[in-house]
CSV table of C-alpha atoms and ligand atoms in Angstrom, one decimal:
chain,number,residue,atom,x,y,z
N,8,MET,CA,0.0,0.0,0.0
N,9,SER,CA,3.0,2.3,0.2
N,10,HIS,CA,2.6,5.1,-2.3
N,11,SER,CA,4.1,4.8,-5.7
N,12,GLN,CA,7.1,7.1,-6.2
N,13,VAL,CA,5.9,8.6,-9.4
N,14,SER,CA,5.0,12.3,-8.7
N,15,LYS,CA,2.5,14.3,-10.7
N,16,PRO,CA,2.7,18.1,-10.5
N,17,ALA,CA,-0.5,20.1,-10.8
N,18,THR,CA,-1.2,23.8,-11.5
N,19,ALA,CA,-4.1,25.9,-10.5
N,20,ARG,CA,-4.9,29.2,-12.3
N,21,ARG,CA,-7.1,32.1,-11.4
N,22,SER,CA,-10.8,31.1,-11.6
N,23,ARG,CA,-14.1,32.7,-10.7
N,24,ASP,CA,-17.8,31.9,-10.3
N,25,LEU,CA,-17.3,28.5,-8.6
N,26,LYS,CA,-20.9,27.2,-8.5
N,27,GLY,CA,-22.5,24.0,-7.8
N,28,ASP,CA,-24.4,21.7,-5.4
N,29,ILE,CA,-22.0,19.1,-4.1
N,30,ARG,CA,-21.5,16.2,-1.7
N,31,ILE,CA,-18.1,15.7,-0.1
N,32,PRO,CA,-16.8,12.1,0.4
N,33,GLY,CA,-17.1,10.5,3.8
N,34,ASP,CA,-15.3,11.6,6.9
N,35,LYS,CA,-11.8,10.0,7.1
N,36,SER,CA,-11.8,9.6,10.9
N,37,ILE,CA,-15.2,7.9,11.0
N,38,SER,CA,-14.3,5.7,7.9
N,39,HIS,CA,-11.2,4.4,9.6
N,40,ARG,CA,-13.1,3.6,12.7
N,41,SER,CA,-16.0,2.0,10.8
N,42,PHE,CA,-13.6,-0.5,9.2
N,43,MET,CA,-11.8,-1.2,12.5
N,44,PHE,CA,-14.8,-1.5,14.7
N,45,GLY,CA,-16.8,-3.4,12.1
N,46,GLY,CA,-13.9,-5.8,11.6
N,47,LEU,CA,-13.7,-6.4,15.3
N,48,ALA,CA,-17.5,-6.6,16.2
N,49,SER,CA,-19.5,-9.9,16.1
N,50,GLY,CA,-22.0,-10.1,13.2
N,51,GLU,CA,-22.5,-7.8,10.3
N,52,THR,CA,-21.6,-4.1,9.9
N,53,ARG,CA,-23.0,-2.2,6.9
N,54,ILE,CA,-21.3,1.0,5.9
N,55,SER,CA,-22.6,3.5,3.4
N,56,GLY,CA,-20.8,6.8,2.4
N,57,LEU,CA,-17.4,5.3,3.3
N,58,LEU,CA,-14.4,7.3,2.1
N,59,GLU,CA,-12.7,5.1,-0.4
N,60,GLY,CA,-9.3,6.9,-0.1
N,61,GLU,CA,-6.0,5.0,0.0
N,62,ASP,CA,-5.6,5.6,3.8
N,63,ILE,CA,-8.9,3.9,4.5
N,64,LEU,CA,-8.4,1.0,2.1
N,65,ALA,CA,-5.1,0.3,4.0
N,66,THR,CA,-7.0,0.0,7.2
N,67,GLY,CA,-9.5,-2.3,5.5
N,68,LYS,CA,-6.6,-4.5,4.3
N,69,ALA,CA,-5.1,-4.6,7.7
N,70,MET,CA,-8.5,-5.8,9.3
N,71,GLN,CA,-8.8,-8.4,6.6
N,72,ALA,CA,-5.2,-9.6,7.3
N,73,MET,CA,-6.4,-10.1,10.9
N,74,GLY,CA,-9.5,-12.1,10.1
N,75,ALA,CA,-12.3,-9.7,9.2
N,76,GLN,CA,-14.3,-10.4,6.1
N,77,ILE,CA,-14.9,-7.3,4.0
N,78,ARG,CA,-16.8,-7.0,0.7
N,79,LYS,CA,-18.7,-4.4,-1.2
N,80,GLU,CA,-22.2,-4.8,-2.7
N,81,GLY,CA,-23.2,-1.8,-4.8
N,82,ASP,CA,-22.4,1.2,-2.7
N,83,ILE,CA,-22.5,-0.6,0.6
N,84,TRP,CA,-19.4,-2.1,2.4
N,85,ILE,CA,-20.3,-5.2,4.4
N,86,ILE,CA,-18.1,-6.5,7.1
N,87,ASN,CA,-18.3,-9.7,9.1
N,88,GLY,CA,-16.1,-9.1,12.1
N,89,THR,CA,-14.0,-11.5,14.2
N,90,GLY,CA,-15.7,-10.7,17.6
N,91,ASN,CA,-13.9,-8.7,20.3
N,92,GLY,CA,-10.8,-10.5,21.5
N,93,CYS,CA,-10.6,-12.7,18.4
N,94,LEU,CA,-8.4,-10.9,15.9
N,95,LEU,CA,-5.9,-13.3,14.3
N,96,GLU,CA,-2.1,-12.8,14.0
N,97,SER,CA,-1.4,-11.3,10.5
N,98,GLU,CA,0.9,-13.4,8.4
N,99,THR,CA,2.5,-10.4,6.8
N,100,PRO,CA,3.4,-6.9,8.0
N,101,LEU,CA,0.5,-4.4,8.0
N,102,ASP,CA,1.4,-1.6,5.5
N,103,PHE,CA,-0.4,1.6,6.3
N,104,GLY,CA,1.1,3.7,3.4
N,105,ASN,CA,0.6,7.4,4.4
N,106,ALA,CA,-2.0,6.9,7.2
N,107,GLY,CA,-1.1,8.0,10.7
N,108,THR,CA,-4.6,7.4,12.0
N,109,GLY,CA,-4.7,3.9,10.5
N,110,VAL,CA,-1.4,2.9,12.0
N,111,ARG,CA,-1.7,4.4,15.4
N,112,LEU,CA,-5.2,3.2,16.1
N,113,THR,CA,-4.4,-0.3,14.8
N,114,MET,CA,-1.3,-0.4,17.1
N,115,GLY,CA,-3.6,0.2,20.0
N,116,LEU,CA,-6.2,-2.3,18.8
N,117,VAL,CA,-3.7,-5.2,18.4
N,118,GLY,CA,-1.2,-4.2,21.1
N,119,SER,CA,-3.1,-6.0,23.9
N,120,TYR,CA,-3.2,-9.3,21.9
N,121,ASP,CA,-0.8,-12.1,22.7
N,122,MET,CA,0.7,-12.0,19.2
N,123,LYS,CA,3.2,-10.4,17.0
N,124,THR,CA,2.3,-7.7,14.5
N,125,SER,CA,4.6,-5.7,12.3
N,126,PHE,CA,3.8,-2.2,10.8
N,127,LEU,CA,5.1,-0.5,7.7
N,128,GLY,CA,4.5,2.9,6.0
N,129,ASP,CA,5.7,5.2,3.3
N,130,ALA,CA,8.5,7.8,3.7
N,131,SER,CA,6.2,10.3,5.4
N,132,LEU,CA,4.7,7.8,7.9
N,133,THR,CA,8.2,6.4,8.7
N,134,SER,CA,9.4,9.8,9.7
N,135,ARG,CA,6.5,10.4,12.2
N,136,PRO,CA,6.7,9.9,15.9
N,137,MET,CA,5.1,6.7,17.3
N,138,ALA,CA,6.4,6.9,20.8
N,139,ARG,CA,3.2,8.8,21.8
N,140,VAL,CA,1.3,5.5,21.2
N,141,LEU,CA,4.1,3.1,22.1
N,142,ASN,CA,4.7,4.5,25.6
N,143,PRO,CA,1.2,3.8,26.9
N,144,LEU,CA,1.2,0.4,25.2
N,145,ARG,CA,4.5,-0.4,27.0
N,146,GLU,CA,2.8,0.4,30.3
N,147,MET,CA,0.1,-2.1,29.4
N,148,GLY,CA,2.8,-4.8,28.9
N,149,VAL,CA,3.5,-4.6,25.1
N,150,GLN,CA,7.1,-5.2,23.9
N,151,VAL,CA,8.2,-3.0,21.1
N,152,GLU,CA,10.9,-3.6,18.5
N,153,ALA,CA,11.2,-0.3,16.6
N,154,ALA,CA,13.6,1.6,14.4
N,155,GLU,CA,15.5,4.5,16.1
N,156,GLY,CA,13.4,7.0,17.9
N,157,ASP,CA,10.4,4.7,18.0
N,158,ARG,CA,9.7,5.1,14.2
N,159,LEU,CA,8.4,2.7,11.7
N,160,PRO,CA,9.0,0.0,10.7
N,161,LEU,CA,8.2,-1.7,14.0
N,162,THR,CA,6.9,-4.9,15.6
N,163,LEU,CA,4.7,-5.2,18.6
N,164,HIS,CA,4.7,-8.3,20.8
N,165,GLY,CA,1.6,-8.3,22.9
N,166,PRO,CA,1.6,-9.6,26.5
N,167,ARG,CA,-0.3,-12.8,27.6
N,168,THR,CA,-2.6,-10.6,29.5
N,169,ALA,CA,-2.5,-6.8,29.2
N,170,ASN,CA,-2.6,-4.4,32.3
N,171,PRO,CA,-5.4,-1.9,32.4
N,172,ILE,CA,-3.9,1.6,32.9
N,173,ARG,CA,-5.0,5.1,33.7
N,174,TYR,CA,-3.4,7.3,31.1
N,175,ARG,CA,-3.2,11.0,30.9
N,176,VAL,CA,-2.8,12.0,27.3
N,177,PRO,CA,0.2,14.4,27.2
N,178,MET,CA,-0.7,16.2,24.0
N,179,ALA,CA,-4.0,17.0,22.3
N,180,SER,CA,-4.3,13.9,20.2
N,181,ALA,CA,-7.4,11.9,19.3
N,182,GLN,CA,-5.1,9.2,17.9
N,183,VAL,CA,-3.3,8.7,21.2
N,184,LYS,CA,-6.5,8.7,23.2
N,185,SER,CA,-8.1,6.2,20.7
N,186,ALA,CA,-5.1,3.9,20.7
N,187,VAL,CA,-5.2,3.5,24.5
N,188,LEU,CA,-9.0,2.9,24.5
N,189,LEU,CA,-8.7,0.4,21.7
N,190,ALA,CA,-6.0,-1.5,23.6
N,191,GLY,CA,-8.4,-1.4,26.6
N,192,LEU,CA,-11.0,-3.4,24.6
N,193,ASN,CA,-8.9,-6.6,24.9
N,194,THR,CA,-7.6,-5.9,28.5
N,195,PRO,CA,-9.3,-7.2,31.6
N,196,GLY,CA,-10.8,-4.6,34.0
N,197,VAL,CA,-11.2,-0.9,33.3
N,198,THR,CA,-8.8,1.2,31.3
N,199,THR,CA,-9.0,5.0,31.9
N,200,VAL,CA,-7.9,7.7,29.5
N,201,ILE,CA,-7.7,11.3,31.0
N,202,GLU,CA,-8.0,13.9,28.3
N,203,PRO,CA,-7.3,17.5,29.6
N,204,ILE,CA,-8.0,19.0,26.2
N,205,MET,CA,-10.9,17.6,24.3
N,206,THR,CA,-10.2,16.2,20.8
N,207,ARG,CA,-12.5,14.6,18.3
N,208,ASP,CA,-14.7,12.1,20.1
N,209,HIS,CA,-15.5,9.6,17.3
N,210,THR,CA,-13.9,6.7,19.1
N,211,GLU,CA,-16.0,7.2,22.2
N,212,LYS,CA,-19.3,7.7,20.4
N,213,MET,CA,-18.8,4.9,17.9
N,214,LEU,CA,-17.6,2.4,20.5
N,215,GLN,CA,-20.7,3.1,22.5
N,216,GLY,CA,-22.8,2.6,19.4
N,217,PHE,CA,-21.1,-0.9,18.9
N,218,GLY,CA,-22.1,-1.8,22.5
N,219,ALA,CA,-18.8,-1.2,24.4
N,220,ASP,CA,-19.0,-0.4,28.1
N,221,LEU,CA,-17.5,3.0,27.8
N,222,SER,CA,-18.4,6.0,29.9
N,223,VAL,CA,-17.2,9.6,30.0
N,224,GLU,CA,-17.1,12.0,33.0
N,225,THR,CA,-16.0,15.6,32.7
N,226,ASP,CA,-14.7,17.0,35.9
N,227,LYS,CA,-15.0,20.6,37.3
N,228,ASP,CA,-11.9,21.6,35.3
N,229,GLY,CA,-13.3,20.3,32.1
N,230,VAL,CA,-10.9,17.4,32.0
N,231,ARG,CA,-12.5,14.2,30.5
N,232,HIS,CA,-12.1,10.8,32.1
N,233,ILE,CA,-13.0,8.1,29.7
N,234,HIS,CA,-13.4,4.6,31.1
N,235,ILE,CA,-13.6,1.5,29.1
N,236,ALA,CA,-14.4,-2.0,30.5
N,237,GLY,CA,-12.4,-4.6,28.5
N,238,GLN,CA,-13.4,-7.9,27.0
N,239,GLY,CA,-17.1,-7.0,26.5
N,240,LYS,CA,-19.1,-7.8,23.4
N,241,LEU,CA,-19.2,-5.5,20.3
N,242,THR,CA,-22.1,-6.0,17.9
N,243,GLY,CA,-22.1,-5.0,14.2
N,244,GLN,CA,-23.9,-1.8,13.3
N,245,THR,CA,-25.3,0.1,10.3
N,246,ILE,CA,-23.3,3.3,9.7
N,247,ASP,CA,-23.9,6.1,7.3
N,248,VAL,CA,-20.7,8.1,7.1
N,249,PRO,CA,-21.3,11.9,6.9
N,250,GLY,CA,-19.2,14.2,4.6
N,251,ASP,CA,-15.7,15.1,5.9
N,252,PRO,CA,-15.4,18.6,7.2
N,253,SER,CA,-11.7,18.5,6.6
N,254,SER,CA,-12.2,17.9,2.9
N,255,THR,CA,-15.1,20.3,2.8
N,256,ALA,CA,-12.5,23.0,3.8
N,257,PHE,CA,-10.9,23.1,0.3
N,258,PRO,CA,-13.9,23.9,-1.9
N,259,LEU,CA,-15.3,26.0,0.9
N,260,VAL,CA,-12.2,28.3,1.1
N,261,ALA,CA,-11.9,28.2,-2.7
N,262,ALA,CA,-15.5,29.7,-2.9
N,263,LEU,CA,-14.8,32.3,-0.3
N,264,ILE,CA,-11.7,33.7,-2.1
N,265,THR,CA,-12.8,33.5,-5.7
N,266,GLU,CA,-15.1,36.2,-7.1
N,267,GLY,CA,-18.7,35.5,-7.8
N,268,SER,CA,-18.8,32.0,-6.2
N,269,ASP,CA,-21.9,30.4,-4.6
N,270,LEU,CA,-21.7,26.8,-3.5
N,271,ILE,CA,-23.9,24.4,-1.7
N,272,ILE,CA,-22.1,21.6,0.2
N,273,ARG,CA,-24.4,18.8,1.5
N,274,ASN,CA,-24.3,16.5,4.4
N,275,VAL,CA,-21.3,17.8,6.2
N,276,LEU,CA,-20.3,16.4,9.6
N,277,MET,CA,-20.8,19.2,12.2
N,278,ASN,CA,-19.6,17.5,15.3
N,279,PRO,CA,-18.4,20.4,17.5
N,280,THR,CA,-15.0,18.8,17.8
N,281,ARG,CA,-14.5,19.4,14.1
N,282,THR,CA,-16.1,22.7,13.2
N,283,GLY,CA,-13.3,25.2,14.4
N,284,LEU,CA,-12.6,26.3,10.8
N,285,ILE,CA,-16.1,27.3,10.1
N,286,THR,CA,-16.3,29.3,13.3
N,287,THR,CA,-13.0,31.0,12.5
N,288,LEU,CA,-13.9,31.8,8.9
N,289,GLN,CA,-17.3,33.2,10.1
N,290,GLU,CA,-15.4,35.5,12.6
N,291,MET,CA,-13.3,36.6,9.6
N,292,GLY,CA,-16.5,37.7,7.8
N,293,ALA,CA,-17.1,34.6,5.6
N,294,GLN,CA,-20.6,34.1,4.4
N,295,ILE,CA,-21.2,30.5,5.4
N,296,ASP,CA,-24.9,29.7,6.1
N,297,ILE,CA,-25.6,26.5,8.0
N,298,LEU,CA,-28.7,25.0,6.5
N,299,ASP,CA,-31.0,22.3,7.8
N,300,PRO,CA,-28.9,21.3,10.9
N,301,ARG,CA,-29.9,17.7,11.8
N,302,LEU,CA,-28.9,14.5,13.6
N,303,ALA,CA,-27.9,11.5,11.5
N,304,GLY,CA,-26.6,8.3,13.0
N,305,GLY,CA,-25.8,10.1,16.3
N,306,GLU,CA,-23.8,12.9,14.6
N,307,ASP,CA,-24.6,16.5,13.8
N,308,VAL,CA,-24.7,17.2,10.1
N,309,ALA,CA,-25.8,20.1,8.0
N,310,ASP,CA,-25.7,21.6,4.5
N,311,LEU,CA,-23.6,24.6,3.9
N,312,ARG,CA,-24.0,27.6,1.6
N,313,VAL,CA,-20.8,29.4,0.9
N,314,ARG,CA,-20.4,32.6,-1.0
N,315,SER,CA,-17.4,34.8,-2.0
N,316,SER,CA,-16.6,37.0,0.9
N,317,LYS,CA,-14.5,39.9,2.1
N,318,LEU,CA,-12.3,38.5,4.9
N,319,THR,CA,-10.6,40.3,7.7
N,320,GLY,CA,-7.7,38.9,9.6
N,321,ILE,CA,-8.1,37.7,13.3
N,322,THR,CA,-6.2,36.1,16.1
N,323,VAL,CA,-7.4,32.5,16.2
N,324,PRO,CA,-8.0,31.4,19.8
N,325,VAL,CA,-5.3,28.9,20.8
N,326,ASP,CA,-7.8,26.6,22.5
N,327,ARG,CA,-9.6,26.1,19.2
N,328,ALA,CA,-6.7,24.2,17.6
N,329,PRO,CA,-7.9,20.7,18.3
N,330,SER,CA,-11.2,21.4,16.5
N,331,MET,CA,-9.5,22.5,13.3
N,332,ILE,CA,-6.0,20.9,13.6
N,333,ASP,CA,-6.1,19.6,10.0
N,334,GLU,CA,-7.5,22.9,8.6
N,335,TYR,CA,-4.7,25.3,9.4
N,336,PRO,CA,-3.0,24.9,6.0
N,337,VAL,CA,-6.1,26.0,4.1
N,338,LEU,CA,-6.9,28.6,6.7
N,339,ALA,CA,-3.6,30.2,6.0
N,340,ILE,CA,-4.7,30.4,2.3
N,341,ALA,CA,-7.9,32.1,3.3
N,342,ALA,CA,-5.7,34.5,5.5
N,343,ALA,CA,-3.6,35.4,2.5
N,344,PHE,CA,-6.8,37.0,0.9
N,345,ALA,CA,-7.9,38.7,4.2
N,346,GLU,CA,-7.5,42.3,5.0
N,347,GLY,CA,-4.8,42.6,7.7
N,348,GLU,CA,-3.1,40.0,9.8
N,349,THR,CA,-4.2,36.6,10.8
N,350,ILE,CA,-2.4,35.1,13.8
N,351,MET,CA,-2.5,31.3,14.4
N,352,ASP,CA,-0.8,30.0,17.5
N,353,GLY,CA,-0.6,26.8,19.5
N,354,LEU,CA,0.4,24.9,16.4
N,355,ASP,CA,3.1,22.5,17.8
N,356,GLU,CA,1.1,19.4,16.6
N,357,LEU,CA,1.3,20.7,13.0
N,358,ARG,CA,4.9,19.8,13.0
N,359,VAL,CA,4.2,16.1,13.2
N,360,LYS,CA,1.5,15.6,10.6
N,361,GLU,CA,2.0,14.0,7.2
N,362,SER,CA,4.7,16.7,6.9
N,363,ASP,CA,5.9,19.5,9.1
N,364,ARG,CA,2.9,21.5,8.0
N,365,LEU,CA,3.9,24.7,9.7
N,366,ALA,CA,7.2,24.9,7.7
N,367,ALA,CA,5.6,23.5,4.5
N,368,VAL,CA,2.9,26.2,4.6
N,369,ALA,CA,5.3,29.0,5.4
N,370,ARG,CA,7.6,27.9,2.6
N,371,GLY,CA,4.7,27.6,0.1
N,372,LEU,CA,3.3,31.0,1.0
N,373,GLU,CA,6.8,32.6,0.6
N,374,ALA,CA,7.4,30.9,-2.7
N,375,ASN,CA,4.2,32.5,-3.9
N,376,GLY,CA,4.6,36.0,-2.7
N,377,VAL,CA,2.5,35.9,0.5
N,378,ASP,CA,3.9,37.8,3.5
N,379,CYS,CA,4.1,35.5,6.5
N,380,THR,CA,6.2,34.8,9.6
N,381,GLU,CA,6.8,31.3,11.0
N,382,GLY,CA,7.3,31.0,14.7
N,383,GLU,CA,8.1,27.9,16.7
N,384,MET,CA,4.5,27.1,17.2
N,385,SER,CA,2.8,29.9,15.3
N,386,LEU,CA,2.1,31.3,11.9
N,387,THR,CA,1.2,34.9,11.1
N,388,VAL,CA,-0.1,35.7,7.6
N,389,ARG,CA,-0.4,39.3,6.3
N,390,GLY,CA,-3.1,39.2,3.7
N,391,ASN,CA,-3.9,41.0,0.4
N,392,PRO,CA,-7.5,40.6,-0.8
N,393,SER,CA,-6.6,41.3,-4.4
N,394,GLY,CA,-4.1,38.5,-4.7
N,395,LYS,CA,-2.0,40.8,-6.7
N,396,GLY,CA,1.6,39.6,-7.0
N,397,PHE,CA,0.6,36.2,-5.6
N,398,GLY,CA,1.6,33.0,-7.3
N,399,GLY,CA,4.3,32.0,-9.8
N,400,GLY,CA,5.9,29.5,-7.3
N,401,THR,CA,6.2,25.8,-7.0
N,402,VAL,CA,5.3,24.3,-3.7
N,403,ALA,CA,7.0,21.2,-2.1
N,404,THR,CA,4.2,19.0,-0.8
N,405,HIS,CA,6.4,16.5,1.2
N,406,LEU,CA,4.0,13.6,0.5
N,407,ASP,CA,1.2,15.6,2.2
N,408,HIS,CA,-2.3,15.7,0.7
N,409,ARG,CA,-3.5,18.7,2.6
N,410,ILE,CA,-0.5,20.8,1.5
N,411,ALA,CA,-1.2,19.9,-2.1
N,412,MET,CA,-4.9,20.7,-1.9
N,413,SER,CA,-4.3,24.0,0.0
N,414,PHE,CA,-1.9,25.4,-2.5
N,415,LEU,CA,-4.0,24.4,-5.4
N,416,VAL,CA,-6.8,26.5,-3.7
N,417,LEU,CA,-4.2,29.4,-3.4
N,418,GLY,CA,-3.7,29.3,-7.2
N,419,LEU,CA,-7.5,29.8,-7.8
N,420,ALA,CA,-7.4,33.4,-6.6
N,421,SER,CA,-3.7,34.4,-7.2
N,422,GLU,CA,-2.6,36.6,-10.0
N,423,LYS,CA,-0.2,34.0,-11.4
N,424,PRO,CA,-0.6,30.2,-11.4
N,425,VAL,CA,0.5,28.1,-8.5
N,426,THR,CA,2.1,24.7,-9.0
N,427,VAL,CA,2.4,21.9,-6.5
N,428,ASP,CA,5.2,19.4,-7.1
N,429,ASP,CA,3.0,16.3,-6.5
N,430,ALA,CA,-0.8,15.9,-6.5
N,431,THR,CA,-0.8,12.1,-6.2
N,432,MET,CA,-1.1,12.1,-2.4
N,433,ILE,CA,-4.6,13.7,-2.7
N,434,ALA,CA,-5.9,10.2,-3.3
N,435,THR,CA,-5.1,9.3,0.3
N,436,SER,CA,-8.0,11.4,1.6
N,437,PHE,CA,-10.0,13.0,-1.3
N,438,PRO,CA,-9.7,11.0,-4.5
N,439,GLU,CA,-12.5,13.0,-6.1
N,440,PHE,CA,-10.9,16.4,-5.5
N,441,MET,CA,-9.7,17.2,-9.0
N,442,ASP,CA,-13.0,16.3,-10.7
N,443,LEU,CA,-15.1,17.9,-8.1
N,444,MET,CA,-13.2,21.2,-8.2
N,445,ARG,CA,-13.1,21.2,-12.0
N,446,ASN,CA,-16.9,20.6,-12.2
N,447,LEU,CA,-17.3,23.7,-10.0
N,448,GLY,CA,-15.3,25.7,-12.5
N,449,ALA,CA,-11.8,25.6,-11.0
N,450,ASP,CA,-8.9,25.7,-13.5
N,451,ILE,CA,-6.6,23.0,-12.3
N,452,THR,CA,-4.4,20.9,-14.6
N,453,VAL,CA,-2.4,17.9,-13.7
N,454,ALA,CA,0.9,17.3,-15.6
N,455,GLU,CA,1.8,13.9,-17.0
N,456,ALA,CA,3.6,11.6,-14.6
N,457,LYS,CA,7.4,12.1,-14.5
A,524,S3P,C1,-7.3,12.0,13.7
A,524,S3P,C2,-6.8,12.8,14.7
A,524,S3P,C3,-5.8,13.9,14.4
A,524,S3P,C4,-6.0,14.3,12.9
A,524,S3P,C5,-6.0,13.2,12.0
A,524,S3P,C6,-7.2,12.3,12.3
A,524,S3P,C7,-8.2,10.9,14.1
A,524,S3P,O1,-4.5,13.6,14.6
A,524,S3P,O2,-4.9,15.2,12.6
A,524,S3P,O3,-6.1,13.6,10.6
A,524,S3P,O4,-9.0,10.4,13.2
A,524,S3P,O5,-8.2,10.5,15.3
A,524,S3P,P1,-3.9,13.7,16.1
A,524,S3P,O6,-4.6,12.8,17.0
A,524,S3P,O7,-2.4,13.3,15.9
A,524,S3P,O8,-4.1,15.1,16.5
């Protein structure tokens, strides 16, 4: 599943009147968890709206390698799971390609099994820190053989019986929280995760939906204590995956910064742990109407109407970062077209995403004439609503899908074209991106492979 090495540059040119009525592919976080929990639960899980990106397909293959049966009938994915506690040892290493969520959650899931599991990834994933997940797993009794600095490739040897732990998550990370909770599924007794800063809560909500004995208490300081009783039964569910707000961010910002645009985006996940970008853009003056807010499968969803807008720079509250962590690259693009300065701080986690996103965004902006300052954990962008002088540069994407999509959006409102050195990684999270953007009227061309 590791990504092919053939890169394909792509170029975006100034466009206007982006118009259409679109549906965004399924949420990546919920899609990973649907394959994992469906693969683990007893009986049948049926999933509609699954994101069929490379990252998710890697998770599906890993679950198959450990005994889950997965097939597709029409648009529905049907899974027959192994039953909780009954995953099988994979005969081959699990290759997660570019997928941090896939690999980190699966390490948690299998870490508490008395078996050996090896993990691989592409150059981006191999450079990312895994200690954040391996350390709590070690406390539970897992032995780790890893490359230097706890990086991939690595092998886990689970204990005969894992220890339940109380673990305070040291950074705002839903992946770390989830890995410990998933390890708790096959551990006797109660595993507790303490989460001082709330992150996306899909693991908690979905595990409860599958029948896990999981409870959450929030103390007087707002700290969440999540308890999971291990070795219970999980039962297959029917899941309709809502549209990914992180993917929505690209056409949404494109419509805001291009003249004459008016877009409807349907069925977008509006879980409050994921809507920080919409709040921020609204504070900057964006015309984003939230239409028909409703509950679907236990999640908030809505349709969005987005129109070209005059934006003004703001200081983004630091405590909003977890609810928009994947959206800072494209927020920086919106900020480039805002009047005045946009200050984004508390961005330390951006340094350990698919690339060092803080550096990648700053270099990409600089290469295209946008005035910005990179701090250790912050980014300040000084905007120019006309886009005059912007563009003309080539952006290094460092195997990062969100860097590629963000800078293609920059090109849609810049005076000169913007080129990204490789658009192939977009397939990890949003394979429909090019067609969808072109259908709205965006001028994006992909070069022949070289
Ligand atoms: C995710 C959690 C976030 C996010 C990633 C998806 C998840 O990572 O960046 O794209 O599905 O749990 P961290 O937990 O490292 O912040």
